[in-house]
Tab-separated table of C-alpha atoms and ligand atoms in Angstrom:
chain	number	residue	atom	x	y	z
B	28	MET	CA	0.000	0.000	0.000
B	29	LYS	CA	1.226	3.496	-0.839
B	30	LEU	CA	1.271	6.157	1.835
B	31	VAL	CA	2.358	9.765	1.348
B	32	PHE	CA	4.289	11.445	4.170
B	33	ALA	CA	3.574	15.181	3.798
B	34	THR	CA	7.200	16.200	4.215
B	35	ASN	CA	10.406	16.660	2.266
B	36	ASN	CA	12.558	16.248	5.357
B	37	LYS	CA	14.924	13.424	4.335
B	38	HIS	CA	15.736	12.440	7.881
B	39	LYS	CA	12.089	11.971	8.877
B	40	LEU	CA	11.395	10.019	5.668
B	41	GLU	CA	14.335	7.637	6.109
B	42	GLU	CA	13.351	6.908	9.682
B	43	VAL	CA	9.790	5.898	8.820
B	44	ARG	CA	10.725	4.122	5.571
B	45	ASN	CA	13.231	1.892	7.326
B	46	ILE	CA	10.665	0.617	9.771
B	47	LEU	CA	7.731	0.158	7.390
B	48	ASN	CA	9.692	-1.156	4.447
B	49	ASN	CA	7.665	-4.222	3.544
B	50	LYS	CA	4.170	-3.211	4.325
B	51	PHE	CA	3.921	0.383	3.058
B	52	GLU	CA	5.665	2.284	0.311
B	53	ILE	CA	6.307	5.707	1.841
B	54	LEU	CA	6.296	8.546	-0.691
B	55	SER	CA	7.439	12.118	-0.094
B	56	LEU	CA	5.785	15.284	-1.408
B	57	LYS	CA	8.405	15.403	-4.136
B	58	ASP	CA	7.481	11.850	-5.213
B	59	ILE	CA	3.902	12.986	-5.916
B	60	ASN	CA	5.038	16.238	-7.564
B	61	CYS	CA	3.670	18.419	-4.803
B	62	PHE	CA	5.878	21.499	-4.720
B	63	GLY	CA	3.542	24.291	-3.583
B	64	ASP	CA	2.987	25.509	-0.038
B	65	ILE	CA	0.719	23.448	2.183
B	66	PRO	CA	-1.563	25.601	4.352
B	67	GLU	CA	-0.731	25.607	8.048
B	68	THR	CA	-3.006	28.291	9.446
B	69	GLN	CA	-4.592	26.697	12.520
B	70	ASP	CA	-3.945	27.824	16.079
B	71	THR	CA	-3.233	24.357	17.499
B	72	ILE	CA	-0.633	21.694	16.710
B	73	GLU	CA	-3.404	19.091	16.153
B	74	GLY	CA	-5.188	21.536	13.851
B	75	ASN	CA	-2.112	22.093	11.710
B	76	ALA	CA	-1.224	18.391	11.414
B	77	SER	CA	-4.818	17.663	10.435
B	78	GLN	CA	-4.999	20.578	7.983
B	79	LYS	CA	-1.839	19.418	6.187
B	80	ALA	CA	-2.972	15.788	5.915
B	81	ASN	CA	-6.477	16.785	4.759
B	82	PHE	CA	-5.038	19.121	2.141
B	83	ILE	CA	-2.965	16.326	0.617
B	84	TYR	CA	-5.820	13.837	0.868
B	85	GLU	CA	-8.294	16.166	-0.873
B	86	LYS	CA	-5.891	17.251	-3.578
B	87	TYR	CA	-4.210	13.929	-4.411
B	88	LYS	CA	-6.858	11.443	-3.211
B	89	THR	CA	-4.195	9.349	-1.544
B	90	ASN	CA	-3.632	7.802	1.886
B	91	CYS	CA	-1.253	10.098	3.743
B	92	PHE	CA	0.023	11.477	7.033
B	93	ALA	CA	1.445	14.791	8.241
B	94	ASP	CA	3.138	15.901	11.443
B	95	ASP	CA	3.376	19.141	13.345
B	96	THR	CA	5.493	19.996	16.370
B	97	GLY	CA	5.698	22.856	18.821
B	98	LEU	CA	7.473	23.857	22.012
B	99	GLU	CA	5.045	25.044	24.708
B	100	ILE	CA	6.524	27.115	27.531
B	101	GLU	CA	4.404	27.577	30.658
B	102	ALA	CA	5.750	31.026	31.624
B	103	LEU	CA	5.069	32.277	28.086
B	104	ASN	CA	1.453	31.051	28.090
B	105	GLY	CA	2.213	28.182	25.728
B	106	GLU	CA	4.389	30.150	23.306
B	107	PRO	CA	6.057	29.597	20.879
B	108	GLY	CA	3.581	26.716	20.192
B	109	VAL	CA	2.385	26.750	16.592
B	110	TYR	CA	4.867	29.572	15.919
B	111	SER	CA	7.907	27.487	16.932
B	112	ALA	CA	9.504	27.557	13.463
B	113	ARG	CA	9.150	31.313	12.981
B	114	TYR	CA	9.013	32.667	16.545
B	115	ALA	CA	11.578	35.407	15.909
B	116	GLY	CA	10.000	36.343	12.558
B	117	GLU	CA	9.816	35.105	8.961
B	118	ASN	CA	13.189	33.776	7.723
B	119	CYS	CA	14.633	33.649	11.240
B	120	THR	CA	17.245	31.070	12.244
B	121	PHE	CA	17.094	28.474	15.057
B	122	GLU	CA	19.609	30.700	16.835
B	123	ASP	CA	17.271	33.729	16.624
B	124	ASN	CA	14.404	31.704	18.110
B	125	VAL	CA	16.546	30.415	20.975
B	126	ARG	CA	17.767	33.942	21.737
B	127	LYS	CA	14.187	35.243	21.807
B	128	VAL	CA	13.056	32.551	24.260
B	129	LEU	CA	16.031	33.106	26.578
B	130	SER	CA	15.554	36.833	26.591
B	131	LYS	CA	11.805	36.603	27.293
B	132	MET	CA	12.553	34.259	30.198
B	133	GLU	CA	15.477	36.196	31.659
B	134	ASN	CA	13.670	37.137	34.844
B	135	THR	CA	11.611	34.047	35.528
B	136	LYS	CA	12.305	31.043	37.687
B	137	LYS	CA	9.307	29.210	36.191
B	138	ARG	CA	11.059	27.109	33.511
B	139	ASN	CA	8.552	24.309	32.746
B	140	ALA	CA	8.006	23.467	29.081
B	141	ARG	CA	7.029	20.599	26.831
B	142	PHE	CA	7.511	19.528	23.257
B	143	LYS	CA	4.457	18.163	21.512
B	144	THR	CA	4.154	16.358	18.187
B	145	VAL	CA	0.878	15.372	16.568
B	146	ILE	CA	0.669	13.122	13.528
B	147	SER	CA	-2.532	13.024	11.497
B	148	LEU	CA	-3.007	9.908	9.393
B	149	ILE	CA	-5.753	9.648	6.781
B	150	ILE	CA	-6.213	6.143	5.532
B	151	GLU	CA	-9.146	4.856	3.473
B	152	GLY	CA	-11.043	8.071	4.246
B	153	LYS	CA	-10.667	7.931	8.046
B	154	GLU	CA	-8.480	10.233	10.137
B	155	TYR	CA	-6.425	9.061	13.132
B	156	LEU	CA	-4.306	11.271	15.431
B	157	PHE	CA	-1.148	10.173	17.277
B	158	GLU	CA	0.424	12.382	19.938
B	159	GLY	CA	3.806	12.429	21.634
B	160	THR	CA	4.872	14.808	24.390
B	161	VAL	CA	7.968	15.221	26.510
B	162	ASN	CA	8.086	17.436	29.602
B	163	GLY	CA	11.168	19.354	30.641
B	164	LYS	CA	12.673	22.699	31.541
B	165	ILE	CA	14.135	25.614	29.629
B	166	THR	CA	17.755	26.082	30.718
B	167	GLU	CA	19.212	29.524	31.420
B	168	ASN	CA	21.938	29.111	28.818
B	169	LYS	CA	22.512	27.079	25.662
B	170	LYS	CA	24.233	23.731	26.117
B	171	GLY	CA	25.296	21.106	23.569
B	172	ILE	CA	25.652	21.129	19.810
B	173	SER	CA	23.700	18.177	18.413
B	174	GLY	CA	20.110	18.191	17.183
B	175	PHE	CA	18.381	21.335	15.957
B	176	GLY	CA	15.847	24.018	16.869
B	177	TYR	CA	15.382	24.516	20.591
B	178	ASP	CA	17.427	21.430	21.550
B	179	PRO	CA	20.268	23.416	23.239
B	180	ILE	CA	17.850	24.971	25.787
B	181	PHE	CA	15.489	22.047	26.473
B	182	MET	CA	16.357	19.702	29.340
B	183	PRO	CA	14.001	16.703	29.430
B	184	GLU	CA	12.596	15.611	32.794
B	185	GLY	CA	14.886	13.196	34.645
B	186	TYR	CA	18.010	14.273	32.719
B	187	LYS	CA	20.865	16.632	33.533
B	188	LYS	CA	21.588	17.179	29.840
B	189	THR	CA	19.792	19.164	27.169
B	190	PHE	CA	18.483	17.452	24.021
B	191	ALA	CA	21.523	18.927	22.254
B	192	GLU	CA	23.854	17.018	24.611
B	193	LEU	CA	22.172	13.652	23.929
B	194	THR	CA	22.997	11.354	21.015
B	195	PRO	CA	20.286	11.118	18.321
B	196	GLU	CA	19.466	7.603	19.599
B	197	GLU	CA	19.083	8.805	23.196
B	198	LYS	CA	16.897	11.710	22.093
B	199	ASN	CA	14.740	9.513	19.832
B	200	LYS	CA	13.907	7.149	22.674
B	201	ILE	CA	12.269	9.872	24.764
B	202	SER	CA	11.356	12.612	22.310
B	203	HIS	CA	7.903	13.894	21.380
B	204	ARG	CA	8.468	12.924	17.714
B	205	GLY	CA	9.877	9.504	18.657
B	206	ILE	CA	6.805	8.734	20.785
B	207	ALA	CA	4.269	9.920	18.179
B	208	THR	CA	6.096	8.111	15.364
B	209	ARG	CA	6.204	4.831	17.279
B	210	LYS	CA	2.429	5.104	17.900
B	211	LEU	CA	1.854	5.646	14.163
B	212	ILE	CA	4.102	2.748	13.258
B	213	ASP	CA	2.441	0.362	15.719
B	214	PHE	CA	-0.938	1.304	14.257
B	215	LEU	CA	0.225	0.797	10.659
B	216	ARG	CA	1.929	-2.503	11.428
B	217	ASN	CA	-1.370	-3.865	12.733
B	218	TYR	CA	-3.543	-2.176	10.115
B	219	GLY	CA	-5.778	-4.605	8.294
B	220	ASN	CA	-4.531	-7.619	10.293
H	26	IMP	P1	8.048	20.854	12.634
H	26	IMP	O1	6.562	20.942	12.785
H	26	IMP	O2	8.585	19.459	12.834
H	26	IMP	O3	8.534	21.487	11.365
H	26	IMP	O4	8.683	21.724	13.832
H	26	IMP	C1	8.415	23.113	13.984
H	26	IMP	C2	9.548	23.799	14.748
H	26	IMP	O5	9.603	23.294	16.091
H	26	IMP	C3	10.940	23.549	14.175
H	26	IMP	O6	11.264	24.504	13.202
H	26	IMP	C4	11.824	23.713	15.412
H	26	IMP	O7	12.084	25.068	15.672
H	26	IMP	C5	10.949	23.178	16.526
H	26	IMP	N1	11.232	21.746	16.777
H	26	IMP	C6	10.525	20.687	16.301
H	26	IMP	N2	11.048	19.534	16.742
H	26	IMP	C7	12.106	19.878	17.522
H	26	IMP	C8	13.055	19.118	18.258
H	26	IMP	O8	13.046	17.871	18.295
H	26	IMP	N3	13.983	19.813	18.921
H	26	IMP	C9	14.048	21.168	18.919
H	26	IMP	N4	13.209	21.934	18.233
H	26	IMP	C10	12.229	21.290	17.547
């Protein structure tokens, strides 16, 4: 069965393809000649994942899934949330976003935050949502160099290291995206059995 993953992120594609090799052929947006922007205008992470998957489903009439992720910081009333990618403005870098968060939190001791990923799967006309969250704290300074995005300032609960100080394998085991992806994969493995 063919399944479109609404992404062109090679790393995400490889990860899912490797696990689902035999049962599903995972196609990227490029593979279905989808090059335009996909709308992402909702004010929740669930809403955006669902909007992206529904857009592809309606336009290409194909089974598909899409993911959306955000960092929610308690002291900032859930920001950056759906604006995680462009928190410091259009065309900003990961570095700009990290700097903005640290500066907004300069005077607060309340450091609780969580990463949340939602995957929306549409298969044979039905939609299923899979969620992964990881709780942690925003550090006062950047630490570590691996990963991307807000990794250098996010310390997961129970760890004394930021995501950027963990190996990709260590991060994957506990991360929001790792959890949501494993739920999707478990569902697909059992689908139709
Ligand atoms: P996306 O929905 O996966 O594209 O993620 C949106 C934004 O959230 C990214 O541009 C990053 O800034 C941030 N983000 C998502 N996942 C992670 C992560 O695992 N670590 C750090 N930042 C992340």
